[in-house]
Amino acid sequence: MSSKPSPAAVLAPPPYRVLSGSALKVLALFAMLVDHTTKRILVAYPAFTRPLYTLGQTQVSWAVLFESFGRIAFPIFCFLLVEGFVYTRNRVRYGCSLACFAFLSEIAFDLSRSLTPFDPTYQNVFFTLLIGYAGLCAYEYLRDDAVLRVVVVLGLALVSMGLLCDYGPRGYAMVLMLYFLRDHALAKTALGSCITTSTWRAGLAFIPINLYNGARGFIRGPVLKYACYAFYPVHLLVLWQLRLALGL
């Protein structure tokens, strides 16, 4: 790239932009861990599913609260994916990393979710991010052929649906929306919350996203970078073992 890109637009005034990309990533990883632990382990125990209070027509339990927090992970990962696409010096290597971890994580995902190493009914979220990344690449590199650009970008939405990826075409749309509206903080916050309507709590992710300061943060170098990638399959394998040990 000929010039350094500017950070994504956010709603918070400059003094309140306190979260770096690394801080957002750690927050998303922790939220994901809480979400998966709740779904795989905690919901099996009545203490976590017993209603604490009623909000409208919803009975709120610890499980609901934990899952609500966990829902913020995916939009943050999508946001960071777009920032990575904009800033990376090697888009091919970035895409290959996503592809490798998508395939490496699938067995761990299936084991933790359905206790089998191969479950074709649902694919892990890395595939959603990978297809979203492919959509961004297609949109940029096919700029001279408008028809092919539209065909490929829309075709990838069908791929996400056909592969039964986590979040499916809705997740793919989230990635593209965050890219197209990268410089329009209010629009992407409003539309992003609408995209997550079926899991509306994910819209809460735009609170920390709008505190982003554009800095890379403390996660630097290949060791920490790939450790964050590896956290996904590793924590799923740990949850799988816990389910076996607890007989869940």
PDB file of C-alpha atoms in Angstrom:
ATOM      1  CA  MET A   1       0.000   0.000   0.000  1.00  0.00           C
ATOM      2  CA  SER A   2       1.296   3.424  -0.888  1.00  0.00           C
ATOM      3  CA  SER A   3       0.183   5.155   2.302  1.00  0.00           C
ATOM      4  CA  LYS A   4      -0.622   4.035   5.786  1.00  0.00           C
ATOM      5  CA  PRO A   5      -4.398   3.542   6.228  1.00  0.00           C
ATOM      6  CA  SER A   6      -6.231   5.456   8.922  1.00  0.00           C
ATOM      7  CA  PRO A   7      -7.889   3.636  11.836  1.00  0.00           C
ATOM      8  CA  ALA A   8     -11.532   2.646  11.543  1.00  0.00           C
ATOM      9  CA  ALA A   9     -13.976   5.379  12.552  1.00  0.00           C
ATOM     10  CA  VAL A  10     -15.513   4.997  16.016  1.00  0.00           C
ATOM     11  CA  LEU A  11     -18.138   6.885  18.003  1.00  0.00           C
ATOM     12  CA  ALA A  12     -16.174   7.530  21.201  1.00  0.00           C
ATOM     13  CA  PRO A  13     -14.424  10.918  21.536  1.00  0.00           C
ATOM     14  CA  PRO A  14     -10.591  10.654  21.428  1.00  0.00           C
ATOM     15  CA  PRO A  15     -10.052  10.694  25.228  1.00  0.00           C
ATOM     16  CA  TYR A  16     -12.269   7.601  25.565  1.00  0.00           C
ATOM     17  CA  ARG A  17     -10.694   5.545  22.811  1.00  0.00           C
ATOM     18  CA  VAL A  18      -8.868   3.298  25.222  1.00  0.00           C
ATOM     19  CA  LEU A  19      -8.906  -0.161  23.582  1.00  0.00           C
ATOM     20  CA  SER A  20      -6.173  -1.306  21.229  1.00  0.00           C
ATOM     21  CA  GLY A  21      -6.606  -4.090  18.711  1.00  0.00           C
ATOM     22  CA  SER A  22      -4.868  -6.428  21.148  1.00  0.00           C
ATOM     23  CA  ALA A  23      -7.215  -5.481  23.973  1.00  0.00           C
ATOM     24  CA  LEU A  24     -10.217  -6.110  21.741  1.00  0.00           C
ATOM     25  CA  LYS A  25      -8.793  -9.486  20.739  1.00  0.00           C
ATOM     26  CA  VAL A  26      -8.273 -10.585  24.345  1.00  0.00           C
ATOM     27  CA  LEU A  27     -11.792  -9.435  25.219  1.00  0.00           C
ATOM     28  CA  ALA A  28     -13.217 -11.414  22.274  1.00  0.00           C
ATOM     29  CA  LEU A  29     -11.232 -14.529  23.189  1.00  0.00           C
ATOM     30  CA  PHE A  30     -12.446 -14.355  26.788  1.00  0.00           C
ATOM     31  CA  ALA A  31     -16.054 -13.797  25.681  1.00  0.00           C
ATOM     32  CA  MET A  32     -15.777 -16.776  23.338  1.00  0.00           C
ATOM     33  CA  LEU A  33     -14.418 -18.945  26.154  1.00  0.00           C
ATOM     34  CA  VAL A  34     -17.316 -17.934  28.421  1.00  0.00           C
ATOM     35  CA  ASP A  35     -19.843 -18.606  25.654  1.00  0.00           C
ATOM     36  CA  HIS A  36     -18.510 -22.044  24.744  1.00  0.00           C
ATOM     37  CA  THR A  37     -18.024 -23.104  28.371  1.00  0.00           C
ATOM     38  CA  THR A  38     -21.608 -22.137  29.114  1.00  0.00           C
ATOM     39  CA  LYS A  39     -22.999 -24.036  26.127  1.00  0.00           C
ATOM     40  CA  ARG A  40     -20.849 -27.140  26.494  1.00  0.00           C
ATOM     41  CA  ILE A  41     -20.619 -27.451  30.276  1.00  0.00           C
ATOM     42  CA  LEU A  42     -22.581 -25.085  32.484  1.00  0.00           C
ATOM     43  CA  VAL A  43     -26.050 -25.534  30.958  1.00  0.00           C
ATOM     44  CA  ALA A  44     -25.988 -29.119  32.211  1.00  0.00           C
ATOM     45  CA  TYR A  45     -26.237 -27.861  35.809  1.00  0.00           C
ATOM     46  CA  PRO A  46     -29.563 -26.570  37.181  1.00  0.00           C
ATOM     47  CA  ALA A  47     -27.841 -23.879  39.270  1.00  0.00           C
ATOM     48  CA  PHE A  48     -26.832 -22.100  36.057  1.00  0.00           C
ATOM     49  CA  THR A  49     -30.150 -22.496  34.241  1.00  0.00           C
ATOM     50  CA  ARG A  50     -32.453 -21.662  37.161  1.00  0.00           C
ATOM     51  CA  PRO A  51     -34.120 -18.253  36.541  1.00  0.00           C
ATOM     52  CA  LEU A  52     -32.767 -15.396  38.613  1.00  0.00           C
ATOM     53  CA  TYR A  53     -35.410 -12.914  37.482  1.00  0.00           C
ATOM     54  CA  THR A  54     -37.792 -12.268  34.607  1.00  0.00           C
ATOM     55  CA  LEU A  55     -37.192  -9.504  32.070  1.00  0.00           C
ATOM     56  CA  GLY A  56     -40.313  -9.053  29.973  1.00  0.00           C
ATOM     57  CA  GLN A  57     -41.047 -12.564  28.772  1.00  0.00           C
ATOM     58  CA  THR A  58     -37.462 -13.769  29.198  1.00  0.00           C
ATOM     59  CA  GLN A  59     -36.372 -15.748  32.206  1.00  0.00           C
ATOM     60  CA  VAL A  60     -32.816 -14.658  32.940  1.00  0.00           C
ATOM     61  CA  SER A  61     -30.423 -17.197  34.444  1.00  0.00           C
ATOM     62  CA  TRP A  62     -26.665 -17.253  34.890  1.00  0.00           C
ATOM     63  CA  ALA A  63     -26.482 -19.213  31.645  1.00  0.00           C
ATOM     64  CA  VAL A  64     -28.380 -16.485  29.794  1.00  0.00           C
ATOM     65  CA  LEU A  65     -26.137 -13.789  31.274  1.00  0.00           C
ATOM     66  CA  PHE A  66     -22.972 -15.680  30.383  1.00  0.00           C
ATOM     67  CA  GLU A  67     -24.185 -16.391  26.847  1.00  0.00           C
ATOM     68  CA  SER A  68     -25.192 -12.745  26.436  1.00  0.00           C
ATOM     69  CA  PHE A  69     -21.642 -11.704  27.252  1.00  0.00           C
ATOM     70  CA  GLY A  70     -20.268 -14.396  24.968  1.00  0.00           C
ATOM     71  CA  ARG A  71     -22.261 -13.086  21.992  1.00  0.00           C
ATOM     72  CA  ILE A  72     -19.993 -10.040  21.715  1.00  0.00           C
ATOM     73  CA  ALA A  73     -17.087 -12.162  20.499  1.00  0.00           C
ATOM     74  CA  PHE A  74     -18.077 -12.668  16.861  1.00  0.00           C
ATOM     75  CA  PRO A  75     -18.643  -9.018  15.843  1.00  0.00           C
ATOM     76  CA  ILE A  76     -15.326  -8.091  17.463  1.00  0.00           C
ATOM     77  CA  PHE A  77     -13.539 -10.845  15.530  1.00  0.00           C
ATOM     78  CA  CYS A  78     -15.161  -9.570  12.318  1.00  0.00           C
ATOM     79  CA  PHE A  79     -14.043  -6.020  13.114  1.00  0.00           C
ATOM     80  CA  LEU A  80     -10.468  -7.175  13.771  1.00  0.00           C
ATOM     81  CA  LEU A  81     -10.519  -9.238  10.566  1.00  0.00           C
ATOM     82  CA  VAL A  82     -11.354  -6.133   8.554  1.00  0.00           C
ATOM     83  CA  GLU A  83      -8.612  -4.162  10.313  1.00  0.00           C
ATOM     84  CA  GLY A  84      -6.195  -7.005   9.609  1.00  0.00           C
ATOM     85  CA  PHE A  85      -7.190  -7.000   5.944  1.00  0.00           C
ATOM     86  CA  VAL A  86      -6.599  -3.259   5.696  1.00  0.00           C
ATOM     87  CA  TYR A  87      -3.265  -3.226   7.515  1.00  0.00           C
ATOM     88  CA  THR A  88      -1.607  -6.544   6.592  1.00  0.00           C
ATOM     89  CA  ARG A  89       1.455  -6.441   4.369  1.00  0.00           C
ATOM     90  CA  ASN A  90       0.793  -9.901   2.979  1.00  0.00           C
ATOM     91  CA  ARG A  91      -2.829 -10.708   2.256  1.00  0.00           C
ATOM     92  CA  VAL A  92      -2.036 -14.122   0.820  1.00  0.00           C
ATOM     93  CA  ARG A  93      -0.261 -15.204   4.012  1.00  0.00           C
ATOM     94  CA  TYR A  94      -3.083 -13.785   6.111  1.00  0.00           C
ATOM     95  CA  GLY A  95      -5.633 -15.787   4.127  1.00  0.00           C
ATOM     96  CA  CYS A  96      -3.534 -18.951   4.312  1.00  0.00           C
ATOM     97  CA  SER A  97      -3.334 -18.600   8.097  1.00  0.00           C
ATOM     98  CA  LEU A  98      -7.122 -18.368   8.306  1.00  0.00           C
ATOM     99  CA  ALA A  99      -7.517 -21.386   6.030  1.00  0.00           C
ATOM    100  CA  CYS A 100      -5.036 -23.506   7.990  1.00  0.00           C
ATOM    101  CA  PHE A 101      -6.700 -22.820  11.320  1.00  0.00           C
ATOM    102  CA  ALA A 102     -10.167 -23.318   9.839  1.00  0.00           C
ATOM    103  CA  PHE A 103      -9.263 -26.879   8.865  1.00  0.00           C
ATOM    104  CA  LEU A 104      -7.142 -27.550  11.958  1.00  0.00           C
ATOM    105  CA  SER A 105      -9.965 -26.387  14.232  1.00  0.00           C
ATOM    106  CA  GLU A 106     -12.749 -28.410  12.638  1.00  0.00           C
ATOM    107  CA  ILE A 107     -12.036 -31.677  14.451  1.00  0.00           C
ATOM    108  CA  ALA A 108     -11.767 -29.875  17.802  1.00  0.00           C
ATOM    109  CA  PHE A 109     -14.992 -27.984  17.041  1.00  0.00           C
ATOM    110  CA  ASP A 110     -16.887 -31.176  16.202  1.00  0.00           C
ATOM    111  CA  LEU A 111     -15.534 -33.033  19.227  1.00  0.00           C
ATOM    112  CA  SER A 112     -16.526 -30.283  21.645  1.00  0.00           C
ATOM    113  CA  ARG A 113     -19.928 -29.726  20.052  1.00  0.00           C
ATOM    114  CA  SER A 114     -21.137 -33.240  19.206  1.00  0.00           C
ATOM    115  CA  LEU A 115     -18.448 -35.533  20.694  1.00  0.00           C
ATOM    116  CA  THR A 116     -17.529 -36.848  17.247  1.00  0.00           C
ATOM    117  CA  PRO A 117     -14.465 -35.947  15.138  1.00  0.00           C
ATOM    118  CA  PHE A 118     -16.562 -35.417  12.005  1.00  0.00           C
ATOM    119  CA  ASP A 119     -19.903 -33.641  11.983  1.00  0.00           C
ATOM    120  CA  PRO A 120     -20.771 -32.152   8.558  1.00  0.00           C
ATOM    121  CA  THR A 121     -23.899 -30.411   9.857  1.00  0.00           C
ATOM    122  CA  TYR A 122     -22.057 -27.331  11.130  1.00  0.00           C
ATOM    123  CA  GLN A 123     -18.624 -25.774  10.488  1.00  0.00           C
ATOM    124  CA  ASN A 124     -16.491 -23.692  12.837  1.00  0.00           C
ATOM    125  CA  VAL A 125     -16.352 -19.904  12.814  1.00  0.00           C
ATOM    126  CA  PHE A 126     -12.911 -19.787  11.182  1.00  0.00           C
ATOM    127  CA  PHE A 127     -14.603 -20.858   7.938  1.00  0.00           C
ATOM    128  CA  THR A 128     -17.003 -17.912   8.241  1.00  0.00           C
ATOM    129  CA  LEU A 129     -14.098 -15.521   8.753  1.00  0.00           C
ATOM    130  CA  LEU A 130     -12.161 -17.133   5.905  1.00  0.00           C
ATOM    131  CA  ILE A 131     -15.071 -16.749   3.471  1.00  0.00           C
ATOM    132  CA  GLY A 132     -15.571 -13.171   4.645  1.00  0.00           C
ATOM    133  CA  TYR A 133     -11.889 -12.490   4.034  1.00  0.00           C
ATOM    134  CA  ALA A 134     -12.175 -14.022   0.566  1.00  0.00           C
ATOM    135  CA  GLY A 135     -15.102 -11.686  -0.094  1.00  0.00           C
ATOM    136  CA  LEU A 136     -12.979  -8.670   0.849  1.00  0.00           C
ATOM    137  CA  CYS A 137     -10.165  -9.828  -1.415  1.00  0.00           C
ATOM    138  CA  ALA A 138     -12.559 -10.433  -4.307  1.00  0.00           C
ATOM    139  CA  TYR A 139     -14.131  -7.018  -3.878  1.00  0.00           C
ATOM    140  CA  GLU A 140     -10.762  -5.259  -4.022  1.00  0.00           C
ATOM    141  CA  TYR A 141      -8.996  -7.316  -6.663  1.00  0.00           C
ATOM    142  CA  LEU A 142     -11.935  -7.521  -9.085  1.00  0.00           C
ATOM    143  CA  ARG A 143     -12.550  -3.789  -9.172  1.00  0.00           C
ATOM    144  CA  ASP A 144     -12.003  -3.683 -12.933  1.00  0.00           C
ATOM    145  CA  ASP A 145     -14.737  -6.222 -13.623  1.00  0.00           C
ATOM    146  CA  ALA A 146     -17.942  -5.118 -11.906  1.00  0.00           C
ATOM    147  CA  VAL A 147     -20.008  -8.078 -13.068  1.00  0.00           C
ATOM    148  CA  LEU A 148     -17.486 -10.707 -11.930  1.00  0.00           C
ATOM    149  CA  ARG A 149     -17.019  -8.823  -8.660  1.00  0.00           C
ATOM    150  CA  VAL A 150     -20.744  -8.996  -7.870  1.00  0.00           C
ATOM    151  CA  VAL A 151     -20.975 -12.653  -8.923  1.00  0.00           C
ATOM    152  CA  VAL A 152     -18.043 -13.711  -6.743  1.00  0.00           C
ATOM    153  CA  VAL A 153     -19.026 -11.645  -3.696  1.00  0.00           C
ATOM    154  CA  LEU A 154     -22.622 -12.905  -3.777  1.00  0.00           C
ATOM    155  CA  GLY A 155     -21.463 -16.422  -4.636  1.00  0.00           C
ATOM    156  CA  LEU A 156     -19.359 -16.532  -1.496  1.00  0.00           C
ATOM    157  CA  ALA A 157     -22.478 -15.773   0.551  1.00  0.00           C
ATOM    158  CA  LEU A 158     -24.011 -18.912  -0.938  1.00  0.00           C
ATOM    159  CA  VAL A 159     -20.829 -20.823  -0.084  1.00  0.00           C
ATOM    160  CA  SER A 160     -21.137 -19.802   3.566  1.00  0.00           C
ATOM    161  CA  MET A 161     -24.728 -21.017   3.496  1.00  0.00           C
ATOM    162  CA  GLY A 162     -23.924 -24.261   1.706  1.00  0.00           C
ATOM    163  CA  LEU A 163     -21.058 -25.134   4.039  1.00  0.00           C
ATOM    164  CA  LEU A 164     -23.328 -24.520   7.055  1.00  0.00           C
ATOM    165  CA  CYS A 165     -20.744 -22.221   8.616  1.00  0.00           C
ATOM    166  CA  ASP A 166     -21.195 -20.750  12.072  1.00  0.00           C
ATOM    167  CA  TYR A 167     -23.300 -17.555  11.647  1.00  0.00           C
ATOM    168  CA  GLY A 168     -23.641 -18.426   7.928  1.00  0.00           C
ATOM    169  CA  PRO A 169     -24.423 -15.665   5.401  1.00  0.00           C
ATOM    170  CA  ARG A 170     -25.316 -13.318   8.258  1.00  0.00           C
ATOM    171  CA  GLY A 171     -21.733 -13.579   9.527  1.00  0.00           C
ATOM    172  CA  TYR A 172     -20.412 -13.071   5.995  1.00  0.00           C
ATOM    173  CA  ALA A 173     -22.580  -9.953   5.685  1.00  0.00           C
ATOM    174  CA  MET A 174     -21.175  -8.646   8.970  1.00  0.00           C
ATOM    175  CA  VAL A 175     -17.616  -8.789   7.631  1.00  0.00           C
ATOM    176  CA  LEU A 176     -18.502  -6.991   4.397  1.00  0.00           C
ATOM    177  CA  MET A 177     -20.592  -4.369   6.191  1.00  0.00           C
ATOM    178  CA  LEU A 178     -17.761  -3.532   8.587  1.00  0.00           C
ATOM    179  CA  TYR A 179     -15.473  -3.084   5.590  1.00  0.00           C
ATOM    180  CA  PHE A 180     -17.829  -0.974   3.475  1.00  0.00           C
ATOM    181  CA  LEU A 181     -18.772   1.257   6.428  1.00  0.00           C
ATOM    182  CA  ARG A 182     -15.328   1.318   7.998  1.00  0.00           C
ATOM    183  CA  ASP A 183     -15.242   5.135   7.906  1.00  0.00           C
ATOM    184  CA  HIS A 184     -18.839   5.588   9.084  1.00  0.00           C
ATOM    185  CA  ALA A 185     -19.034   4.795  12.786  1.00  0.00           C
ATOM    186  CA  LEU A 186     -22.716   5.490  13.390  1.00  0.00           C
ATOM    187  CA  ALA A 187     -23.892   3.628  10.284  1.00  0.00           C
ATOM    188  CA  LYS A 188     -21.861   0.496  10.982  1.00  0.00           C
ATOM    189  CA  THR A 189     -22.943   0.471  14.634  1.00  0.00           C
ATOM    190  CA  ALA A 190     -26.612   0.754  13.695  1.00  0.00           C
ATOM    191  CA  LEU A 191     -26.475  -1.709  10.800  1.00  0.00           C
ATOM    192  CA  GLY A 192     -24.226  -4.127  12.677  1.00  0.00           C
ATOM    193  CA  SER A 193     -26.740  -4.271  15.509  1.00  0.00           C
ATOM    194  CA  CYS A 194     -29.488  -4.983  12.952  1.00  0.00           C
ATOM    195  CA  ILE A 195     -27.509  -7.809  11.333  1.00  0.00           C
ATOM    196  CA  THR A 196     -27.256  -9.463  14.751  1.00  0.00           C
ATOM    197  CA  THR A 197     -31.007  -9.133  15.416  1.00  0.00           C
ATOM    198  CA  SER A 198     -31.568 -12.895  15.796  1.00  0.00           C
ATOM    199  CA  THR A 199     -28.899 -12.854  18.492  1.00  0.00           C
ATOM    200  CA  TRP A 200     -29.438  -9.213  19.471  1.00  0.00           C
ATOM    201  CA  ARG A 201     -27.056  -9.381  22.393  1.00  0.00           C
ATOM    202  CA  ALA A 202     -24.182  -9.503  19.899  1.00  0.00           C
ATOM    203  CA  GLY A 203     -24.965  -5.848  19.190  1.00  0.00           C
ATOM    204  CA  LEU A 204     -23.392  -5.082  22.571  1.00  0.00           C
ATOM    205  CA  ALA A 205     -20.044  -5.768  20.864  1.00  0.00           C
ATOM    206  CA  PHE A 206     -20.232  -2.320  19.310  1.00  0.00           C
ATOM    207  CA  ILE A 207     -19.663  -0.745  22.716  1.00  0.00           C
ATOM    208  CA  PRO A 208     -16.016  -1.921  22.951  1.00  0.00           C
ATOM    209  CA  ILE A 209     -15.588  -1.609  19.166  1.00  0.00           C
ATOM    210  CA  ASN A 210     -16.413   2.091  19.444  1.00  0.00           C
ATOM    211  CA  LEU A 211     -13.670   2.468  22.073  1.00  0.00           C
ATOM    212  CA  TYR A 212     -11.011   1.326  19.588  1.00  0.00           C
ATOM    213  CA  ASN A 213      -8.004   3.648  19.366  1.00  0.00           C
ATOM    214  CA  GLY A 214      -6.415   2.305  16.182  1.00  0.00           C
ATOM    215  CA  ALA A 215      -3.295   1.015  17.960  1.00  0.00           C
ATOM    216  CA  ARG A 216      -2.058  -2.515  17.402  1.00  0.00           C
ATOM    217  CA  GLY A 217      -1.334  -3.100  21.077  1.00  0.00           C
ATOM    218  CA  PHE A 218       0.822  -5.689  22.810  1.00  0.00           C
ATOM    219  CA  ILE A 219       0.126  -8.703  20.576  1.00  0.00           C
ATOM    220  CA  ARG A 220       3.083  -8.505  18.236  1.00  0.00           C
ATOM    221  CA  GLY A 221       5.248 -11.047  16.489  1.00  0.00           C
ATOM    222  CA  PRO A 222       4.380 -14.515  15.191  1.00  0.00           C
ATOM    223  CA  VAL A 223       4.413 -16.274  18.579  1.00  0.00           C
ATOM    224  CA  LEU A 224       1.655 -14.225  20.186  1.00  0.00           C
ATOM    225  CA  LYS A 225      -0.218 -13.896  16.890  1.00  0.00           C
ATOM    226  CA  TYR A 226      -0.460 -17.641  16.334  1.00  0.00           C
ATOM    227  CA  ALA A 227      -1.038 -18.298  20.029  1.00  0.00           C
ATOM    228  CA  CYS A 228      -4.263 -16.308  19.667  1.00  0.00           C
ATOM    229  CA  TYR A 229      -5.216 -18.374  16.625  1.00  0.00           C
ATOM    230  CA  ALA A 230      -4.381 -21.606  18.464  1.00  0.00           C
ATOM    231  CA  PHE A 231      -6.490 -20.616  21.457  1.00  0.00           C
ATOM    232  CA  TYR A 232      -9.591 -21.507  19.456  1.00  0.00           C
ATOM    233  CA  PRO A 233      -8.920 -25.217  18.797  1.00  0.00           C
ATOM    234  CA  VAL A 234      -7.074 -25.706  22.096  1.00  0.00           C
ATOM    235  CA  HIS A 235      -9.902 -24.430  24.287  1.00  0.00           C
ATOM    236  CA  LEU A 236     -12.377 -26.563  22.312  1.00  0.00           C
ATOM    237  CA  LEU A 237     -10.276 -29.658  22.945  1.00  0.00           C
ATOM    238  CA  VAL A 238     -10.154 -28.829  26.655  1.00  0.00           C
ATOM    239  CA  LEU A 239     -13.939 -28.465  26.728  1.00  0.00           C
ATOM    240  CA  TRP A 240     -14.305 -31.799  24.925  1.00  0.00           C
ATOM    241  CA  GLN A 241     -12.179 -33.506  27.559  1.00  0.00           C
ATOM    242  CA  LEU A 242     -14.141 -31.837  30.336  1.00  0.00           C
ATOM    243  CA  ARG A 243     -17.415 -33.063  28.830  1.00  0.00           C
ATOM    244  CA  LEU A 244     -16.044 -36.605  28.745  1.00  0.00           C
ATOM    245  CA  ALA A 245     -14.686 -36.401  32.281  1.00  0.00           C
ATOM    246  CA  LEU A 246     -17.987 -35.034  33.615  1.00  0.00           C
ATOM    247  CA  GLY A 247     -20.100 -37.417  31.574  1.00  0.00           C
ATOM    248  CA  LEU A 248     -21.958 -34.614  29.774  1.00  0.00           C
TER     249      LEU A 248
END
